[in-house]
Structure formats: C-alpha cells, structure tokens
Amino acid sequence: MTTQVPGDALVSLKAVNKHYGQLHVLKDINLNVRKGEVVVVIGPSGSGKSTLCRAINRLETIDDGDIKIDGVELPAEGKELAKLRADVGMVFQSFNLFAHKTILENITLGPIKVKGVSKGEADKDAMALLERVGVGQQAPKLPAQLSGGQQQRVAIARALAMKPKVMLFDEPTSALDPEMINEVLDVMVQLAKEGMTMIVVTHEMGFARKAADRVVFMADGQIVEDATPEEFFTNPKSSRAKDFLSKLLTH
Amino acid sequence: MDVIIENLPQYWDGFLRTLFLSVVSGIIALIFGTVLAAARVSPIAALRGFSMAYVEIVRNTPLTIAFFFAAVVLPRLGVTFQQFEVAAIIALSAYTSAFIAEAVRSGVNSVPVGQAEAARSIGMKFSQVLSLIILPQALRTVIPPLINILIALVKNSSVAGAFYVLELFGQGKQLANANGDVVMWVLVGVAFFYLLITIPLGYLASVVERKVAIAR
C-alpha cells in the first residue's frame, strides 16, 4: 500500500460502514485521496464500489464512520450539504442530463442558480467547456437529441462548470455503446493530466493503467487492495484480485 | 329550440359566471394542488402528513359537503362573504386541488430519480431541485390528467347552482321552471354552453401535450 499522510487528504474516509438491511455493503472503509490524485476503484459487481462513490457526496448515507472533503466533515442535510456538494462533481452511469433543458442550460443552471454567476458569464464559460469536451455544436439541442457519448461528455462539462475540488465518476462508460467509450475516456484522461482530483469507479482497465495513480480493488464491501496500477495488474497480492483479473484476461 | 334563442341573455350570463368560477377555481386549484404535491414529497414529515390527510379527506368526500362547508359552516364560524360566488370558489378550488395534488404527485414519481440526484450533486437545495428540475418535468407529463380534472371542475361548478349562484346550471333551473313545456330544449341549451368550455379544453390538452413533451 502507498503511504498516506491523513492531513494531506482532500477526500478522506475513516472506518465507514453501511448496511442495506442484512447486507453489509461497506465494511470498515478507510481511504484517503490527495489533491491531484486519480484513484480508480474496481471490483466485481455488488462489491460496494458504486455505493462508496455515492457516499462521498452523500447521495448514499452511511451508518457510521466519517467522510471529510478538504478537511470538512460531510454535513447531514440542508444548506450546508448542498454547498459542499457544489464542490464535488459527480458523473453518473446514466448521464442524468436535465431532460427539459438544452445542453447549454444543463451546464449553466448550476453556476447561475447555485453560485449566482451572471447569465452572460455562465454562458461564456459553458461554451468554453462544451468546446473543450468536443460538443460545442450541440449547445442549443435537448439531451435526447445527443448520442450517449455526447451526453456523457456534457455531463462531465456540467460537473466541471461548478469548478469542483474533486470529481466522482460512477461507472461513466458502462451505459455506452463500445464505439463511444473512448470519446468519454479521452476527456477523462485529459482531465487527469490537467491535475483534477478524481475518484473513478469503472470496469475500464485501460483507463486504470493509463491515468490512475492508484487502483483500489473492492470485493464484498471491503477494500482488498490499494496499489499502483503497475503493481496491481502485474502482481496482485490477494487471491480475490488474482481471481478477478484472471477472469478479465481470459476473454 | 326557440326557448334557447329567446333566453340567450340568461344563458350568456350563466355561461360567463360558470367560466369565471371555473377559471378562478382552476387557477387556485392548480397552484394549491402543486403546493400540496410538493409538500407530499418534502423532507419535512409534518408537511407530508398534512398533505396526505388533506388529500385523503377532501378527495373521498362529496363535493356537496365542501359546498355546505363553504356556504353554510364558514359563515357561522364568522367567515362571511358578500357574494355566494366566493363560497363557491372556495369549495371548488379546495375540492379540485386534492385531485390536482394526486395527479402532480404521480408526475413527480414519473421523473427518474437520477434527475434529482444530478440536481443535488451540483449543489441545489431541495426547493431548487423541486422547482427547477422535478416539477417542470412532472407537470409536462401530467397534462392529460390535469385537463381531465379541469373538465370535471367545469362540470362540478354546476353544484354552485344549488347554492344560490346563478351560473349556467342555476340559470337553466330558472328557465326550466319558467318554460315547463320545453324543459328538454332548455337543458340542451345548458349542455351546449358547457360543451363550449369543455371541448376546447380537451383540444387544448392535446395541443399543449404535443408541444411540451420531453423526449428521454
């Protein structure tokens, strides 16, 4: 495991537990993510990795333990929580663009309504972001008129428009047709290069190798391994990870 | 047939009053019903409880009771009105908003949960999530049932005729008493003027529905 200085962490989870009824989905999770670090979370389905990702901006509540963003503990509910969420970008598996708003409005809504940015400025920033993710042409369209890959890139731009401290990706390419996966991953790799702090739940091993600083392997609600991609892919320590990787590679 | 033409001024007067009752009550019910639906999904338990109790009680009792309450009970409690129209509007909007609330709530439930999660994840407060993301989408999907409820409201306004309001049905009753030999034609006239409101409403529904439909 890589050594961590807790005070240095932008995102820190300490002894986090969560149950769904009888099912113990998160078991004593400890994780620190430093500023600028890209952490890829992988593991078999049902291992709790999505739940972990969603717990970080409290879309899932936890039973005990604590989660801190930039040294601040996640508030329970209300205004404080909303404020903190504005600093944590989230990209969902199913894009979740606002269906009744244009692409441009999808990007500007947060800055205008949450941050109080003027419409002119928000529009200008939004167009720059849309150009950056390669969908500037689509600005006046509605989400349903775009392909999945384009929608997901817009969703990334929407999160970036809030100028977040950290970006969470919850299986961002799992709902995409194979030929669209790369256009989304390219945007994410670029983002990683620019120094964004990222926590990425994914099945894309290529992305993990290319962009991750650390790979966290989860199984049955526990973090089983936490290593560099190089270490993890060439020399996994646990039998669970070996088993998982062998299944991936045989196909 | 002649009886309709001869009494056009009465019909017209009743028609306008029915239209007035329907439009005013309809607007109040749309607003209050939407507020009730919002309360029903709010994180505050007391609001949810109030909304649920209101809808269950009002929706499951006859409109006539709402009218009795507004026209007879309220004045005895000290709430008096100069005109019976006010009581009619209170009764109609209180009654109709319970149905509006249920329709809007079903619309809210039809909006995928990811829409609210995305809105929350960019830092919106509950009130913003509701007013900017959920309700605009919910209302679009429930236009057909909402128009149904409004059509029912137009017809329900005839109950006001029994509570001293000379709307379309009230006028019809008077005309029927005065023209006992041609009651059927009097009622045909009444029906015609109701259709003059309700049929365009149904047409409006299909136009609006097509226009605001959201593709997913």
GROMACS .gro file of C-alpha atoms in nm:
model
  467
    1MET     CA    1   0.000   0.000   0.000
    2THR     CA    2   0.108   0.353  -0.066
    3THR     CA    3   0.178   0.552   0.244
    4GLN     CA    4  -0.059   0.836   0.322
    5VAL     CA    5  -0.042   1.144   0.534
    6PRO     CA    6  -0.403   1.192   0.650
    7GLY     CA    7  -0.372   1.568   0.696
    8ASP     CA    8  -0.286   1.591   0.329
    9ALA     CA    9  -0.606   1.426   0.209
   10LEU     CA   10  -0.867   1.607   0.000
   11VAL     CA   11  -1.110   1.321   0.045
   12SER     CA   12  -1.083   1.102   0.350
   13LEU     CA   13  -1.299   0.813   0.463
   14LYS     CA   14  -1.245   0.670   0.806
   15ALA     CA   15  -1.400   0.347   0.931
   16VAL     CA   16  -1.706   0.385   0.710
   17ASN     CA   17  -1.980   0.124   0.739
   18LYS     CA   18  -2.311   0.087   0.563
   19HIS     CA   19  -2.581  -0.179   0.561
   20TYR     CA   20  -2.873  -0.239   0.329
   21GLY     CA   21  -3.086  -0.436   0.573
   22GLN     CA   22  -2.887  -0.752   0.640
   23LEU     CA   23  -2.636  -0.680   0.365
   24HIS     CA   24  -2.316  -0.517   0.486
   25VAL     CA   25  -2.228  -0.317   0.171
   26LEU     CA   26  -1.940  -0.110   0.307
   27LYS     CA   27  -1.716  -0.276   0.565
   28ASP     CA   28  -1.484  -0.053   0.760
   29ILE     CA   29  -1.368   0.152   0.461
   30ASN     CA   30  -1.056   0.366   0.504
   31LEU     CA   31  -0.945   0.568   0.207
   32ASN     CA   32  -0.750   0.888   0.156
   33VAL     CA   33  -0.727   1.069  -0.173
   34ARG     CA   34  -0.475   1.351  -0.207
   35LYS     CA   35  -0.518   1.659  -0.417
   36GLY     CA   36  -0.448   1.588  -0.783
   37GLU     CA   37  -0.460   1.214  -0.735
   38VAL     CA   38  -0.657   0.986  -0.968
   39VAL     CA   39  -0.793   0.682  -0.788
   40VAL     CA   40  -0.964   0.410  -0.985
   41VAL     CA   41  -1.198   0.181  -0.792
   42ILE     CA   42  -1.254  -0.159  -0.949
   43GLY     CA   43  -1.408  -0.483  -0.838
   44PRO     CA   44  -1.680  -0.733  -0.919
   45SER     CA   45  -2.040  -0.609  -0.932
   46GLY     CA   46  -2.202  -0.592  -0.590
   47SER     CA   47  -1.868  -0.521  -0.426
   48GLY     CA   48  -1.989  -0.183  -0.298
   49LYS     CA   49  -1.780   0.039  -0.524
   50SER     CA   50  -2.072   0.247  -0.654
   51THR     CA   51  -2.209   0.284  -0.303
   52LEU     CA   52  -1.868   0.405  -0.190
   53CYS     CA   53  -1.858   0.662  -0.470
   54ARG     CA   54  -2.212   0.786  -0.396
   55ALA     CA   55  -2.143   0.804  -0.023
   56ILE     CA   56  -1.871   1.063  -0.084
   57ASN     CA   57  -2.127   1.330  -0.176
   58ARG     CA   58  -2.391   1.176   0.046
   59LEU     CA   59  -2.625   1.050  -0.223
   60GLU     CA   60  -2.598   0.743   0.000
   61THR     CA   61  -2.598   0.787   0.374
   62ILE     CA   62  -2.361   0.585   0.589
   63ASP     CA   63  -2.426   0.409   0.919
   64ASP     CA   64  -2.103   0.507   1.092
   65GLY     CA   65  -1.753   0.632   1.033
   66ASP     CA   66  -1.671   0.969   0.887
   67ILE     CA   67  -1.615   1.123   0.548
   68LYS     CA   68  -1.429   1.450   0.508
   69ILE     CA   69  -1.390   1.666   0.199
   70ASP     CA   70  -1.098   1.907   0.222
   71GLY     CA   71  -1.096   1.866   0.598
   72VAL     CA   72  -1.468   1.933   0.641
   73GLU     CA   73  -1.696   1.659   0.762
   74LEU     CA   74  -1.998   1.590   0.537
   75PRO     CA   75  -2.295   1.780   0.682
   76ALA     CA   76  -2.611   1.580   0.748
   77GLU     CA   77  -2.866   1.763   0.532
   78GLY     CA   78  -2.982   2.103   0.417
   79LYS     CA   79  -2.796   2.411   0.300
   80GLU     CA   80  -2.454   2.306   0.428
   81LEU     CA   81  -2.469   1.976   0.244
   82ALA     CA   82  -2.582   2.149  -0.076
   83LYS     CA   83  -2.288   2.386  -0.050
   84LEU     CA   84  -2.043   2.102  -0.007
   85ARG     CA   85  -2.191   1.908  -0.298
   86ALA     CA   86  -2.127   2.207  -0.523
   87ASP     CA   87  -1.756   2.138  -0.467
   88VAL     CA   88  -1.785   1.770  -0.556
   89GLY     CA   89  -1.853   1.696  -0.922
   90MET     CA   90  -2.044   1.379  -0.998
   91VAL     CA   91  -2.079   1.191  -1.324
   92PHE     CA   92  -2.340   0.915  -1.335
   93GLN     CA   93  -2.364   0.594  -1.530
   94SER     CA   94  -2.691   0.707  -1.688
   95PHE     CA   95  -2.576   1.067  -1.760
   96ASN     CA   96  -2.882   1.222  -1.592
   97LEU     CA   97  -2.882   1.538  -1.801
   98PHE     CA   98  -3.184   1.755  -1.723
   99ALA     CA   99  -3.426   1.631  -1.988
  100HIS     CA  100  -3.625   1.954  -2.024
  101LYS     CA  101  -3.324   2.185  -2.055
  102THR     CA  102  -3.097   2.248  -2.352
  103ILE     CA  103  -2.735   2.134  -2.342
  104LEU     CA  104  -2.622   2.490  -2.271
  105GLU     CA  105  -2.880   2.531  -1.991
  106ASN     CA  106  -2.770   2.200  -1.842
  107ILE     CA  107  -2.425   2.348  -1.795
  108THR     CA  108  -2.526   2.698  -1.682
  109LEU     CA  109  -2.804   2.607  -1.439
  110GLY     CA  110  -2.567   2.522  -1.153
  111PRO     CA  111  -2.340   2.827  -1.184
  112ILE     CA  112  -2.640   3.062  -1.220
  113LYS     CA  113  -2.872   2.917  -0.955
  114VAL     CA  114  -2.623   2.783  -0.703
  115LYS     CA  115  -2.326   3.016  -0.739
  116GLY     CA  116  -2.507   3.331  -0.852
  117VAL     CA  117  -2.292   3.377  -1.164
  118SER     CA  118  -2.444   3.614  -1.421
  119LYS     CA  119  -2.607   3.455  -1.725
  120GLY     CA  120  -2.364   3.614  -1.970
  121GLU     CA  121  -2.062   3.487  -1.785
  122ALA     CA  122  -2.213   3.143  -1.727
  123ASP     CA  123  -2.296   3.112  -2.099
  124LYS     CA  124  -1.941   3.206  -2.196
  125ASP     CA  125  -1.784   2.958  -1.952
  126ALA     CA  126  -2.030   2.688  -2.058
  127MET     CA  127  -1.948   2.730  -2.426
  128ALA     CA  128  -1.576   2.705  -2.348
  129LEU     CA  129  -1.640   2.384  -2.151
  130LEU     CA  130  -1.857   2.236  -2.425
  131GLU     CA  131  -1.585   2.311  -2.682
  132ARG     CA  132  -1.332   2.150  -2.452
  133VAL     CA  133  -1.527   1.824  -2.438
  134GLY     CA  134  -1.598   1.848  -2.811
  135VAL     CA  135  -1.974   1.913  -2.817
  136GLY     CA  136  -1.987   2.290  -2.873
  137GLN     CA  137  -2.206   2.239  -3.182
  138GLN     CA  138  -2.477   2.075  -2.971
  139ALA     CA  139  -2.536   2.364  -2.731
  140PRO     CA  140  -2.893   2.453  -2.839
  141LYS     CA  141  -3.015   2.090  -2.857
  142LEU     CA  142  -3.201   1.887  -2.597
  143PRO     CA  143  -3.023   1.593  -2.427
  144ALA     CA  144  -3.233   1.329  -2.604
  145GLN     CA  145  -3.103   1.452  -2.941
  146LEU     CA  146  -2.745   1.359  -2.850
  147SER     CA  147  -2.569   1.023  -2.857
  148GLY     CA  148  -2.480   0.857  -2.527
  149GLY     CA  149  -2.115   0.950  -2.561
  150GLN     CA  150  -2.201   1.312  -2.629
  151GLN     CA  151  -2.444   1.319  -2.334
  152GLN     CA  152  -2.182   1.183  -2.100
  153ARG     CA  153  -1.929   1.444  -2.215
  154VAL     CA  154  -2.191   1.712  -2.149
  155ALA     CA  155  -2.247   1.562  -1.804
  156ILE     CA  156  -1.873   1.593  -1.736
  157ALA     CA  157  -1.885   1.956  -1.852
  158ARG     CA  158  -2.185   2.019  -1.626
  159ALA     CA  159  -1.989   1.894  -1.326
  160LEU     CA  160  -1.679   2.093  -1.425
  161ALA     CA  161  -1.883   2.413  -1.458
  162MET     CA  162  -1.910   2.419  -1.079
  163LYS     CA  163  -1.528   2.425  -1.058
  164PRO     CA  164  -1.526   2.126  -0.821
  165LYS     CA  165  -1.237   2.028  -0.597
  166VAL     CA  166  -1.286   1.663  -0.678
  167MET     CA  167  -1.472   1.469  -0.945
  168LEU     CA  168  -1.653   1.142  -0.880
  169PHE     CA  169  -1.726   0.910  -1.172
  170ASP     CA  170  -1.974   0.630  -1.107
  171GLU     CA  171  -1.921   0.384  -1.394
  172PRO     CA  172  -1.926   0.662  -1.653
  173THR     CA  173  -1.889   0.433  -1.956
  174SER     CA  174  -2.099   0.134  -1.851
  175ALA     CA  175  -2.414   0.254  -2.031
  176LEU     CA  176  -2.234   0.342  -2.353
  177ASP     CA  177  -2.205   0.162  -2.685
  178PRO     CA  178  -1.849   0.034  -2.731
  179GLU     CA  179  -1.762   0.286  -3.004
  180MET     CA  180  -1.849   0.576  -2.773
  181ILE     CA  181  -1.648   0.466  -2.473
  182ASN     CA  182  -1.322   0.612  -2.595
  183GLU     CA  183  -1.452   0.962  -2.659
  184VAL     CA  184  -1.556   0.979  -2.293
  185LEU     CA  185  -1.236   0.819  -2.164
  186ASP     CA  186  -1.029   1.065  -2.369
  187VAL     CA  187  -1.197   1.354  -2.190
  188MET     CA  188  -1.131   1.186  -1.855
  189VAL     CA  189  -0.765   1.117  -1.936
  190GLN     CA  190  -0.721   1.479  -2.037
  191LEU     CA  191  -0.882   1.589  -1.711
  192ALA     CA  192  -0.647   1.363  -1.513
  193LYS     CA  193  -0.347   1.513  -1.694
  194GLU     CA  194  -0.462   1.861  -1.601
  195GLY     CA  195  -0.436   1.767  -1.237
  196MET     CA  196  -0.801   1.716  -1.141
  197THR     CA  197  -0.855   1.502  -0.833
  198MET     CA  198  -1.065   1.209  -0.948
  199ILE     CA  199  -1.228   0.902  -0.799
  200VAL     CA  200  -1.339   0.675  -1.079
  201VAL     CA  201  -1.548   0.362  -1.043
  202THR     CA  202  -1.505   0.175  -1.369
  203HIS     CA  203  -1.455  -0.152  -1.549
  204GLU     CA  204  -1.219   0.011  -1.799
  205MET     CA  205  -0.883  -0.143  -1.713
  206GLY     CA  206  -0.719   0.051  -1.996
  207PHE     CA  207  -0.815   0.376  -1.827
  208ALA     CA  208  -0.685   0.250  -1.493
  209ARG     CA  209  -0.348   0.165  -1.648
  210LYS     CA  210  -0.324   0.488  -1.842
  211ALA     CA  211  -0.448   0.751  -1.599
  212ALA     CA  212  -0.466   0.614  -1.245
  213ASP     CA  213  -0.221   0.696  -0.971
  214ARG     CA  214  -0.373   0.424  -0.756
  215VAL     CA  215  -0.603   0.132  -0.807
  216VAL     CA  216  -0.837   0.038  -0.525
  217PHE     CA  217  -0.976  -0.311  -0.556
  218MET     CA  218  -1.301  -0.382  -0.369
  219ALA     CA  219  -1.473  -0.711  -0.302
  220ASP     CA  220  -1.767  -0.788  -0.071
  221GLY     CA  221  -1.777  -0.435   0.065
  222GLN     CA  222  -1.412  -0.424   0.163
  223ILE     CA  223  -1.106  -0.260   0.017
  224VAL     CA  224  -0.892  -0.563  -0.058
  225GLU     CA  225  -0.602  -0.395  -0.234
  226ASP     CA  226  -0.479  -0.040  -0.273
  227ALA     CA  227  -0.179  -0.021  -0.506
  228THR     CA  228  -0.027   0.149  -0.809
  229PRO     CA  229  -0.173   0.024  -1.139
  230GLU     CA  230   0.161  -0.131  -1.227
  231GLU     CA  231   0.171  -0.327  -0.901
  232PHE     CA  232  -0.193  -0.424  -0.911
  233PHE     CA  233  -0.210  -0.550  -1.266
  234THR     CA  234   0.125  -0.731  -1.275
  235ASN     CA  235   0.145  -0.856  -0.921
  236PRO     CA  236  -0.188  -0.863  -0.735
  237LYS     CA  237  -0.147  -0.985  -0.379
  238SER     CA  238  -0.488  -1.118  -0.278
  239SER     CA  239  -0.649  -1.426  -0.425
  240ARG     CA  240  -0.970  -1.225  -0.487
  241ALA     CA  241  -0.785  -0.980  -0.707
  242LYS     CA  242  -0.598  -1.258  -0.887
  243ASP     CA  243  -0.927  -1.433  -0.950
  244PHE     CA  244  -1.094  -1.111  -1.073
  245LEU     CA  245  -0.809  -1.026  -1.307
  246SER     CA  246  -0.781  -1.376  -1.449
  247LYS     CA  247  -1.150  -1.366  -1.542
  248LEU     CA  248  -1.098  -1.037  -1.724
  249LEU     CA  249  -0.796  -1.154  -1.914
  250THR     CA  250  -0.924  -1.487  -2.034
  251HIS     CA  251  -1.183  -1.320  -2.260
  252MET     CA  252  -8.528   2.545  -2.986
  253ASP     CA  253  -8.686   2.891  -2.968
  254VAL     CA  254  -8.657   2.889  -2.593
  255ILE     CA  255  -8.277   2.891  -2.624
  256ILE     CA  256  -8.268   3.181  -2.865
  257GLU     CA  257  -8.526   3.383  -2.671
  258ASN     CA  258  -8.331   3.343  -2.349
  259LEU     CA  259  -7.982   3.387  -2.486
  260PRO     CA  260  -7.903   3.674  -2.244
  261GLN     CA  261  -7.970   3.447  -1.942
  262TYR     CA  262  -7.769   3.166  -2.093
  263TRP     CA  263  -7.486   3.405  -2.172
  264ASP     CA  264  -7.493   3.544  -1.821
  265GLY     CA  265  -7.482   3.195  -1.673
  266PHE     CA  266  -7.212   3.090  -1.916
  267LEU     CA  267  -6.988   3.381  -1.815
  268ARG     CA  268  -7.040   3.305  -1.447
  269THR     CA  269  -6.957   2.938  -1.499
  270LEU     CA  270  -6.648   3.038  -1.695
  271PHE     CA  271  -6.547   3.279  -1.419
  272LEU     CA  272  -6.595   3.020  -1.143
  273SER     CA  273  -6.402   2.761  -1.342
  274VAL     CA  274  -6.110   2.983  -1.439
  275VAL     CA  275  -6.060   3.131  -1.091
  276SER     CA  276  -6.107   2.799  -0.909
  277GLY     CA  277  -5.893   2.623  -1.169
  278ILE     CA  278  -5.601   2.860  -1.122
  279ILE     CA  279  -5.622   2.844  -0.741
  280ALA     CA  280  -5.652   2.464  -0.752
  281LEU     CA  281  -5.354   2.427  -0.987
  282ILE     CA  282  -5.137   2.635  -0.757
  283PHE     CA  283  -5.258   2.487  -0.428
  284GLY     CA  284  -5.261   2.134  -0.570
  285THR     CA  285  -4.899   2.170  -0.685
  286VAL     CA  286  -4.802   2.303  -0.342
  287LEU     CA  287  -4.976   2.003  -0.181
  288ALA     CA  288  -4.789   1.765  -0.412
  289ALA     CA  289  -4.460   1.936  -0.326
  290ALA     CA  290  -4.542   1.907   0.044
  291ARG     CA  291  -4.611   1.538  -0.007
  292VAL     CA  292  -4.254   1.474  -0.128
  293SER     CA  293  -4.082   1.720   0.108
  294PRO     CA  294  -3.831   1.604   0.368
  295ILE     CA  295  -4.043   1.757   0.645
  296ALA     CA  296  -4.270   1.493   0.796
  297ALA     CA  297  -4.535   1.740   0.919
  298LEU     CA  298  -4.583   1.876   0.566
  299ARG     CA  299  -4.610   1.527   0.422
  300GLY     CA  300  -4.867   1.436   0.687
  301PHE     CA  301  -5.077   1.746   0.628
  302SER     CA  302  -5.077   1.697   0.252
  303MET     CA  303  -5.172   1.332   0.281
  304ALA     CA  304  -5.453   1.397   0.531
  305TYR     CA  305  -5.592   1.684   0.323
  306VAL     CA  306  -5.594   1.485   0.000
  307GLU     CA  307  -5.747   1.177   0.161
  308ILE     CA  308  -6.026   1.367   0.336
  309VAL     CA  309  -6.119   1.603   0.053
  310ARG     CA  310  -6.088   1.352  -0.228
  311ASN     CA  311  -6.305   1.099  -0.051
  312THR     CA  312  -6.597   1.319   0.046
  313PRO     CA  313  -6.869   1.455  -0.188
  314LEU     CA  314  -6.832   1.797  -0.342
  315THR     CA  315  -7.167   1.895  -0.190
  316ILE     CA  316  -7.010   1.867   0.154
  317ALA     CA  317  -6.734   2.107   0.052
  318PHE     CA  318  -7.006   2.347  -0.068
  319PHE     CA  319  -7.204   2.313   0.255
  320PHE     CA  320  -6.890   2.380   0.450
  321ALA     CA  321  -6.801   2.691   0.249
  322ALA     CA  322  -7.152   2.832   0.214
  323VAL     CA  323  -7.307   2.737   0.550
  324VAL     CA  324  -7.046   2.637   0.806
  325LEU     CA  325  -6.783   2.905   0.734
  326PRO     CA  326  -7.032   3.196   0.776
  327ARG     CA  327  -7.141   3.050   1.111
  328LEU     CA  328  -6.778   3.047   1.217
  329GLY     CA  329  -6.765   3.415   1.139
  330VAL     CA  330  -6.625   3.399   0.785
  331THR     CA  331  -6.889   3.581   0.584
  332PHE     CA  332  -6.897   3.668   0.216
  333GLN     CA  333  -7.072   3.943   0.025
  334GLN     CA  334  -7.133   3.705  -0.263
  335PHE     CA  335  -7.203   3.335  -0.281
  336GLU     CA  336  -6.951   3.315  -0.567
  337VAL     CA  337  -6.672   3.340  -0.312
  338ALA     CA  338  -6.804   3.039  -0.121
  339ALA     CA  339  -6.837   2.852  -0.450
  340ILE     CA  340  -6.477   2.933  -0.545
  341ILE     CA  341  -6.352   2.820  -0.203
  342ALA     CA  342  -6.541   2.493  -0.227
  343LEU     CA  343  -6.445   2.421  -0.588
  344SER     CA  344  -6.077   2.504  -0.552
  345ALA     CA  345  -6.041   2.321  -0.220
  346TYR     CA  346  -6.205   2.012  -0.371
  347THR     CA  347  -6.023   2.021  -0.705
  348SER     CA  348  -5.679   2.082  -0.556
  349ALA     CA  349  -5.688   1.740  -0.388
  350PHE     CA  350  -5.718   1.576  -0.731
  351ILE     CA  351  -5.458   1.807  -0.883
  352ALA     CA  352  -5.220   1.714  -0.599
  353GLU     CA  353  -5.256   1.344  -0.672
  354ALA     CA  354  -5.203   1.395  -1.046
  355VAL     CA  355  -4.894   1.610  -0.991
  356ARG     CA  356  -4.759   1.361  -0.739
  357SER     CA  357  -4.786   1.082  -0.996
  358GLY     CA  358  -4.595   1.310  -1.234
  359VAL     CA  359  -4.326   1.368  -0.974
  360ASN     CA  360  -4.292   0.993  -0.930
  361SER     CA  361  -4.252   0.951  -1.306
  362VAL     CA  362  -3.941   1.173  -1.317
  363PRO     CA  363  -3.638   0.942  -1.299
  364VAL     CA  364  -3.462   0.960  -0.962
  365GLY     CA  365  -3.135   1.037  -1.141
  366GLN     CA  366  -3.268   1.382  -1.233
  367ALA     CA  367  -3.296   1.477  -0.867
  368GLU     CA  368  -2.960   1.316  -0.784
  369ALA     CA  369  -2.789   1.514  -1.061
  370ALA     CA  370  -2.951   1.835  -0.939
  371ARG     CA  371  -2.847   1.766  -0.581
  372SER     CA  372  -2.494   1.679  -0.689
  373ILE     CA  373  -2.442   2.025  -0.842
  374GLY     CA  374  -2.536   2.178  -0.508
  375MET     CA  375  -2.905   2.262  -0.546
  376LYS     CA  376  -3.119   2.294  -0.235
  377PHE     CA  377  -3.436   2.086  -0.208
  378SER     CA  378  -3.656   2.379  -0.312
  379GLN     CA  379  -3.444   2.435  -0.622
  380VAL     CA  380  -3.438   2.068  -0.715
  381LEU     CA  381  -3.815   2.066  -0.693
  382SER     CA  382  -3.895   2.393  -0.869
  383LEU     CA  383  -3.625   2.386  -1.139
  384ILE     CA  384  -3.590   2.019  -1.222
  385ILE     CA  385  -3.867   1.796  -1.088
  386LEU     CA  386  -4.189   1.998  -1.117
  387PRO     CA  387  -4.125   2.133  -1.470
  388GLN     CA  388  -4.084   1.776  -1.591
  389ALA     CA  389  -4.362   1.635  -1.375
  390LEU     CA  390  -4.621   1.890  -1.489
  391ARG     CA  391  -4.548   1.819  -1.855
  392THR     CA  392  -4.615   1.451  -1.814
  393VAL     CA  393  -4.946   1.503  -1.633
  394ILE     CA  394  -5.113   1.745  -1.872
  395PRO     CA  395  -5.376   1.492  -1.989
  396PRO     CA  396  -5.493   1.403  -1.635
  397LEU     CA  397  -5.478   1.771  -1.531
  398ILE     CA  398  -5.706   1.870  -1.818
  399ASN     CA  399  -5.939   1.585  -1.720
  400ILE     CA  400  -5.958   1.729  -1.370
  401LEU     CA  401  -6.023   2.078  -1.505
  402ILE     CA  402  -6.302   1.947  -1.728
  403ALA     CA  403  -6.452   1.782  -1.421
  404LEU     CA  404  -6.417   2.114  -1.240
  405VAL     CA  405  -6.618   2.296  -1.508
  406LYS     CA  406  -6.897   2.044  -1.472
  407ASN     CA  407  -6.869   2.035  -1.092
  408SER     CA  408  -6.924   2.409  -1.086
  409SER     CA  409  -7.291   2.331  -1.158
  410VAL     CA  410  -7.327   2.239  -0.790
  411ALA     CA  411  -7.294   2.611  -0.722
  412GLY     CA  412  -7.638   2.647  -0.887
  413ALA     CA  413  -7.782   2.478  -0.581
  414PHE     CA  414  -7.608   2.729  -0.356
  415TYR     CA  415  -7.762   3.049  -0.483
  416VAL     CA  416  -7.508   3.116  -0.759
  417LEU     CA  417  -7.677   3.187  -1.091
  418GLU     CA  418  -7.422   3.016  -1.308
  419LEU     CA  419  -7.513   2.814  -1.614
  420PHE     CA  420  -7.696   2.540  -1.426
  421GLY     CA  421  -7.867   2.788  -1.192
  422GLN     CA  422  -7.995   2.986  -1.492
  423GLY     CA  423  -8.104   2.661  -1.655
  424LYS     CA  424  -8.303   2.569  -1.346
  425GLN     CA  425  -8.487   2.903  -1.356
  426LEU     CA  426  -8.552   2.874  -1.728
  427ALA     CA  427  -8.681   2.521  -1.683
  428ASN     CA  428  -8.926   2.640  -1.417
  429ALA     CA  429  -9.047   2.921  -1.640
  430ASN     CA  430  -9.074   2.703  -1.951
  431GLY     CA  431  -9.214   2.377  -1.818
  432ASP     CA  432  -9.331   2.266  -2.161
  433VAL     CA  433  -8.988   2.274  -2.327
  434VAL     CA  434  -8.758   2.159  -2.044
  435MET     CA  435  -8.569   1.934  -2.279
  436TRP     CA  436  -8.468   2.225  -2.502
  437VAL     CA  437  -8.373   2.433  -2.203
  438LEU     CA  438  -8.136   2.158  -2.091
  439VAL     CA  439  -7.999   2.111  -2.444
  440GLY     CA  440  -7.907   2.479  -2.429
  441VAL     CA  441  -7.736   2.432  -2.092
  442ALA     CA  442  -7.542   2.133  -2.223
  443PHE     CA  443  -7.438   2.327  -2.532
  444PHE     CA  444  -7.283   2.605  -2.328
  445TYR     CA  445  -7.095   2.356  -2.107
  446LEU     CA  446  -6.958   2.193  -2.420
  447LEU     CA  447  -6.846   2.535  -2.536
  448ILE     CA  448  -6.596   2.530  -2.248
  449THR     CA  449  -6.511   2.165  -2.209
  450ILE     CA  450  -6.449   2.063  -2.572
  451PRO     CA  451  -6.193   2.338  -2.639
  452LEU     CA  452  -6.026   2.239  -2.309
  453GLY     CA  453  -5.982   1.884  -2.434
  454TYR     CA  454  -5.845   2.017  -2.763
  455LEU     CA  455  -5.609   2.247  -2.574
  456ALA     CA  456  -5.482   1.944  -2.381
  457SER     CA  457  -5.370   1.763  -2.694
  458VAL     CA  458  -5.203   2.073  -2.838
  459VAL     CA  459  -5.015   2.157  -2.518
  460GLU     CA  460  -4.922   1.795  -2.461
  461ARG     CA  461  -4.760   1.769  -2.803
  462LYS     CA  462  -4.582   2.097  -2.758
  463VAL     CA  463  -4.419   2.035  -2.420
  464ALA     CA  464  -4.349   1.663  -2.445
  465ILE     CA  465  -4.000   1.572  -2.318
  466ALA     CA  466  -3.800   1.313  -2.502
  467ARG     CA  467  -3.588   1.085  -2.286
   0.00000   0.00000   0.00000
